[in-house]
Amino acid sequence: MTDNPFDDLGSISEDDTSSPDQVPEDDDQPAEDGIGAATEPAEDTSVDAATGESAPDESSPTNGPAFPYDDVTQRPLYAREAAWNAFEDALEIEVEQTLREHGVRDAAGRELHDAALRVAAEHPEAIADRLLELRGVDVNR
């Protein structure tokens, strides 16, 4: 046995590896930078003992993502760590709590990010005001 920790890599067969160009179409794994990171829980297919009906009701707006993964385009967002942490905290603590109050327990990261970007697009003046504030520009003069 040698001191090289990679000596056993030669024993991996061609069938055990995949080309880096082969990416599953429905891959919902986080990107290397962590943006868009969210996994969706497995679907609950249990049967309600009282009614004999299977759950959940797929037609309900509280079940499943609002749009398929294939509809998204991953783009980078560049933010300082404190701003990104505040954004994640707002989504994970406040937004998801509100969603749970309405029966939505499986919000995908792509849905949360899409909704956040739509809110930002609806309020460009707030974005401009915050940027000016961060630069120390008095917006009241």
PDB file of C-alpha atoms in Angstrom:
ATOM      1  CA  MET A   1       0.000   0.000   0.000  1.00  0.00           C
ATOM      2  CA  THR A   2       1.307   3.459  -0.907  1.00  0.00           C
ATOM      3  CA  ASP A   3       0.780   6.822   0.722  1.00  0.00           C
ATOM      4  CA  ASN A   4      -1.104   8.102  -2.345  1.00  0.00           C
ATOM      5  CA  PRO A   5      -4.816   8.375  -1.415  1.00  0.00           C
ATOM      6  CA  PHE A   6      -5.769   8.282  -5.106  1.00  0.00           C
ATOM      7  CA  ASP A   7      -4.204   4.886  -5.931  1.00  0.00           C
ATOM      8  CA  ASP A   8      -7.570   3.133  -5.795  1.00  0.00           C
ATOM      9  CA  LEU A   9      -9.127   5.464  -8.402  1.00  0.00           C
ATOM     10  CA  GLY A  10      -7.685   3.346 -11.196  1.00  0.00           C
ATOM     11  CA  SER A  11     -10.050   0.548 -10.169  1.00  0.00           C
ATOM     12  CA  ILE A  12     -13.171   2.545 -11.085  1.00  0.00           C
ATOM     13  CA  SER A  13     -14.757   1.106 -14.215  1.00  0.00           C
ATOM     14  CA  GLU A  14     -15.976   3.187 -17.138  1.00  0.00           C
ATOM     15  CA  ASP A  15     -19.586   2.342 -16.182  1.00  0.00           C
ATOM     16  CA  ASP A  16     -19.150   3.950 -12.763  1.00  0.00           C
ATOM     17  CA  THR A  17     -18.267   7.353 -14.160  1.00  0.00           C
ATOM     18  CA  SER A  18     -20.252   9.792 -16.202  1.00  0.00           C
ATOM     19  CA  SER A  19     -19.135  12.443 -18.579  1.00  0.00           C
ATOM     20  CA  PRO A  20     -19.161  15.969 -17.149  1.00  0.00           C
ATOM     21  CA  ASP A  21     -21.346  16.890 -20.123  1.00  0.00           C
ATOM     22  CA  GLN A  22     -24.057  14.483 -18.978  1.00  0.00           C
ATOM     23  CA  VAL A  23     -26.357  16.393 -16.659  1.00  0.00           C
ATOM     24  CA  PRO A  24     -29.777  15.006 -15.746  1.00  0.00           C
ATOM     25  CA  GLU A  25     -32.524  17.227 -17.124  1.00  0.00           C
ATOM     26  CA  ASP A  26     -34.444  17.307 -13.855  1.00  0.00           C
ATOM     27  CA  ASP A  27     -31.388  17.804 -11.639  1.00  0.00           C
ATOM     28  CA  ASP A  28     -32.523  20.105  -8.822  1.00  0.00           C
ATOM     29  CA  GLN A  29     -29.261  20.035  -6.912  1.00  0.00           C
ATOM     30  CA  PRO A  30     -27.635  23.245  -5.720  1.00  0.00           C
ATOM     31  CA  ALA A  31     -25.059  24.952  -7.859  1.00  0.00           C
ATOM     32  CA  GLU A  32     -21.458  25.035  -6.718  1.00  0.00           C
ATOM     33  CA  ASP A  33     -21.968  28.538  -5.358  1.00  0.00           C
ATOM     34  CA  GLY A  34     -25.050  27.507  -3.374  1.00  0.00           C
ATOM     35  CA  ILE A  35     -27.434  29.791  -5.265  1.00  0.00           C
ATOM     36  CA  GLY A  36     -30.691  28.102  -5.940  1.00  0.00           C
ATOM     37  CA  ALA A  37     -29.952  25.457  -3.382  1.00  0.00           C
ATOM     38  CA  ALA A  38     -33.096  23.658  -2.392  1.00  0.00           C
ATOM     39  CA  THR A  39     -34.270  20.133  -2.449  1.00  0.00           C
ATOM     40  CA  GLU A  40     -37.846  19.155  -2.719  1.00  0.00           C
ATOM     41  CA  PRO A  41     -39.213  16.588  -0.278  1.00  0.00           C
ATOM     42  CA  ALA A  42     -40.410  13.278  -1.612  1.00  0.00           C
ATOM     43  CA  GLU A  43     -44.082  13.235  -2.462  1.00  0.00           C
ATOM     44  CA  ASP A  44     -46.315  11.811   0.260  1.00  0.00           C
ATOM     45  CA  THR A  45     -48.491   9.111  -1.279  1.00  0.00           C
ATOM     46  CA  SER A  46     -50.119   7.925   1.944  1.00  0.00           C
ATOM     47  CA  VAL A  47     -53.798   7.037   2.082  1.00  0.00           C
ATOM     48  CA  ASP A  48     -56.155   8.841   4.453  1.00  0.00           C
ATOM     49  CA  ALA A  49     -57.676   6.129   6.659  1.00  0.00           C
ATOM     50  CA  ALA A  50     -60.910   8.091   7.188  1.00  0.00           C
ATOM     51  CA  THR A  51     -61.711   8.771   3.530  1.00  0.00           C
ATOM     52  CA  GLY A  52     -59.696   6.085   1.747  1.00  0.00           C
ATOM     53  CA  GLU A  53     -58.385   8.739  -0.637  1.00  0.00           C
ATOM     54  CA  SER A  54     -54.739   9.124  -1.446  1.00  0.00           C
ATOM     55  CA  ALA A  55     -52.977  12.286  -0.373  1.00  0.00           C
ATOM     56  CA  PRO A  56     -51.900  14.858  -1.428  1.00  0.00           C
ATOM     57  CA  ASP A  57     -54.374  16.267  -3.928  1.00  0.00           C
ATOM     58  CA  GLU A  58     -52.193  17.070  -6.947  1.00  0.00           C
ATOM     59  CA  SER A  59     -54.654  19.722  -8.168  1.00  0.00           C
ATOM     60  CA  SER A  60     -54.173  21.779  -5.013  1.00  0.00           C
ATOM     61  CA  PRO A  61     -52.037  24.909  -5.430  1.00  0.00           C
ATOM     62  CA  THR A  62     -50.289  24.041  -2.158  1.00  0.00           C
ATOM     63  CA  ASN A  63     -48.751  20.858  -3.605  1.00  0.00           C
ATOM     64  CA  GLY A  64     -45.740  20.870  -5.864  1.00  0.00           C
ATOM     65  CA  PRO A  65     -43.752  23.705  -7.395  1.00  0.00           C
ATOM     66  CA  ALA A  66     -45.487  26.520  -9.260  1.00  0.00           C
ATOM     67  CA  PHE A  67     -43.413  25.761 -12.360  1.00  0.00           C
ATOM     68  CA  PRO A  68     -41.124  22.955 -13.554  1.00  0.00           C
ATOM     69  CA  TYR A  69     -37.365  23.013 -13.157  1.00  0.00           C
ATOM     70  CA  ASP A  70     -36.971  23.081 -16.946  1.00  0.00           C
ATOM     71  CA  ASP A  71     -38.487  26.595 -16.980  1.00  0.00           C
ATOM     72  CA  VAL A  72     -35.627  28.145 -14.989  1.00  0.00           C
ATOM     73  CA  THR A  73     -32.379  29.738 -16.059  1.00  0.00           C
ATOM     74  CA  GLN A  74     -29.702  29.819 -13.412  1.00  0.00           C
ATOM     75  CA  ARG A  75     -28.019  33.211 -13.120  1.00  0.00           C
ATOM     76  CA  PRO A  76     -25.447  34.465 -10.639  1.00  0.00           C
ATOM     77  CA  LEU A  77     -26.299  36.967  -7.946  1.00  0.00           C
ATOM     78  CA  TYR A  78     -23.384  38.862  -6.473  1.00  0.00           C
ATOM     79  CA  ALA A  79     -23.926  39.985  -2.902  1.00  0.00           C
ATOM     80  CA  ARG A  80     -21.903  40.429   0.228  1.00  0.00           C
ATOM     81  CA  GLU A  81     -22.172  37.605   2.725  1.00  0.00           C
ATOM     82  CA  ALA A  82     -24.190  39.644   5.233  1.00  0.00           C
ATOM     83  CA  ALA A  83     -26.757  40.599   2.581  1.00  0.00           C
ATOM     84  CA  TRP A  84     -26.986  37.017   1.301  1.00  0.00           C
ATOM     85  CA  ASN A  85     -27.427  35.679   4.845  1.00  0.00           C
ATOM     86  CA  ALA A  86     -30.191  38.218   5.521  1.00  0.00           C
ATOM     87  CA  PHE A  87     -31.882  37.200   2.251  1.00  0.00           C
ATOM     88  CA  GLU A  88     -31.702  33.491   3.110  1.00  0.00           C
ATOM     89  CA  ASP A  89     -32.930  34.138   6.653  1.00  0.00           C
ATOM     90  CA  ALA A  90     -35.895  36.127   5.350  1.00  0.00           C
ATOM     91  CA  LEU A  91     -36.800  33.333   2.941  1.00  0.00           C
ATOM     92  CA  GLU A  92     -36.225  30.447   5.337  1.00  0.00           C
ATOM     93  CA  ILE A  93     -37.713  31.998   8.461  1.00  0.00           C
ATOM     94  CA  GLU A  94     -40.340  34.541   7.470  1.00  0.00           C
ATOM     95  CA  VAL A  95     -41.463  33.553   3.975  1.00  0.00           C
ATOM     96  CA  GLU A  96     -41.561  29.812   4.590  1.00  0.00           C
ATOM     97  CA  GLN A  97     -43.484  30.356   7.853  1.00  0.00           C
ATOM     98  CA  THR A  98     -46.127  32.330   5.956  1.00  0.00           C
ATOM     99  CA  LEU A  99     -46.265  29.638   3.281  1.00  0.00           C
ATOM    100  CA  ARG A 100     -46.737  26.931   5.934  1.00  0.00           C
ATOM    101  CA  GLU A 101     -49.627  28.909   7.428  1.00  0.00           C
ATOM    102  CA  HIS A 102     -51.287  28.503   4.021  1.00  0.00           C
ATOM    103  CA  GLY A 103     -50.480  24.797   3.703  1.00  0.00           C
ATOM    104  CA  VAL A 104     -47.414  25.110   1.451  1.00  0.00           C
ATOM    105  CA  ARG A 105     -44.632  22.982   2.917  1.00  0.00           C
ATOM    106  CA  ASP A 106     -42.619  22.146  -0.189  1.00  0.00           C
ATOM    107  CA  ALA A 107     -41.553  25.483  -1.682  1.00  0.00           C
ATOM    108  CA  ALA A 108     -38.590  24.929  -3.978  1.00  0.00           C
ATOM    109  CA  GLY A 109     -35.638  27.300  -3.903  1.00  0.00           C
ATOM    110  CA  ARG A 110     -36.333  28.224  -7.516  1.00  0.00           C
ATOM    111  CA  GLU A 111     -39.856  29.328  -6.551  1.00  0.00           C
ATOM    112  CA  LEU A 112     -38.585  31.428  -3.661  1.00  0.00           C
ATOM    113  CA  HIS A 113     -35.919  33.072  -5.810  1.00  0.00           C
ATOM    114  CA  ASP A 114     -38.363  33.674  -8.677  1.00  0.00           C
ATOM    115  CA  ALA A 115     -40.852  35.332  -6.327  1.00  0.00           C
ATOM    116  CA  ALA A 116     -38.112  37.470  -4.735  1.00  0.00           C
ATOM    117  CA  LEU A 117     -36.920  38.667  -8.141  1.00  0.00           C
ATOM    118  CA  ARG A 118     -40.480  39.499  -9.177  1.00  0.00           C
ATOM    119  CA  VAL A 119     -40.958  41.575  -6.010  1.00  0.00           C
ATOM    120  CA  ALA A 120     -37.671  43.377  -6.731  1.00  0.00           C
ATOM    121  CA  ALA A 121     -38.783  44.039 -10.328  1.00  0.00           C
ATOM    122  CA  GLU A 122     -42.049  45.525  -9.042  1.00  0.00           C
ATOM    123  CA  HIS A 123     -40.173  47.909  -6.706  1.00  0.00           C
ATOM    124  CA  PRO A 124     -37.152  49.264  -8.616  1.00  0.00           C
ATOM    125  CA  GLU A 125     -37.305  52.543  -6.682  1.00  0.00           C
ATOM    126  CA  ALA A 126     -36.635  50.675  -3.431  1.00  0.00           C
ATOM    127  CA  ILE A 127     -33.579  49.044  -5.004  1.00  0.00           C
ATOM    128  CA  ALA A 128     -32.260  52.403  -6.240  1.00  0.00           C
ATOM    129  CA  ASP A 129     -32.920  54.034  -2.855  1.00  0.00           C
ATOM    130  CA  ARG A 130     -31.061  51.249  -1.023  1.00  0.00           C
ATOM    131  CA  LEU A 131     -28.069  51.438  -3.373  1.00  0.00           C
ATOM    132  CA  LEU A 132     -27.892  55.217  -2.953  1.00  0.00           C
ATOM    133  CA  GLU A 133     -28.147  54.787   0.820  1.00  0.00           C
ATOM    134  CA  LEU A 134     -25.306  52.239   0.784  1.00  0.00           C
ATOM    135  CA  ARG A 135     -23.164  54.733  -1.149  1.00  0.00           C
ATOM    136  CA  GLY A 136     -23.950  57.465   1.351  1.00  0.00           C
ATOM    137  CA  VAL A 137     -26.012  59.572  -1.062  1.00  0.00           C
ATOM    138  CA  ASP A 138     -28.715  61.670   0.613  1.00  0.00           C
ATOM    139  CA  VAL A 139     -31.889  60.890  -1.327  1.00  0.00           C
ATOM    140  CA  ASN A 140     -33.884  63.587   0.494  1.00  0.00           C
ATOM    141  CA  ARG A 141     -32.122  66.606  -0.988  1.00  0.00           C
TER     142      ARG A 141
END
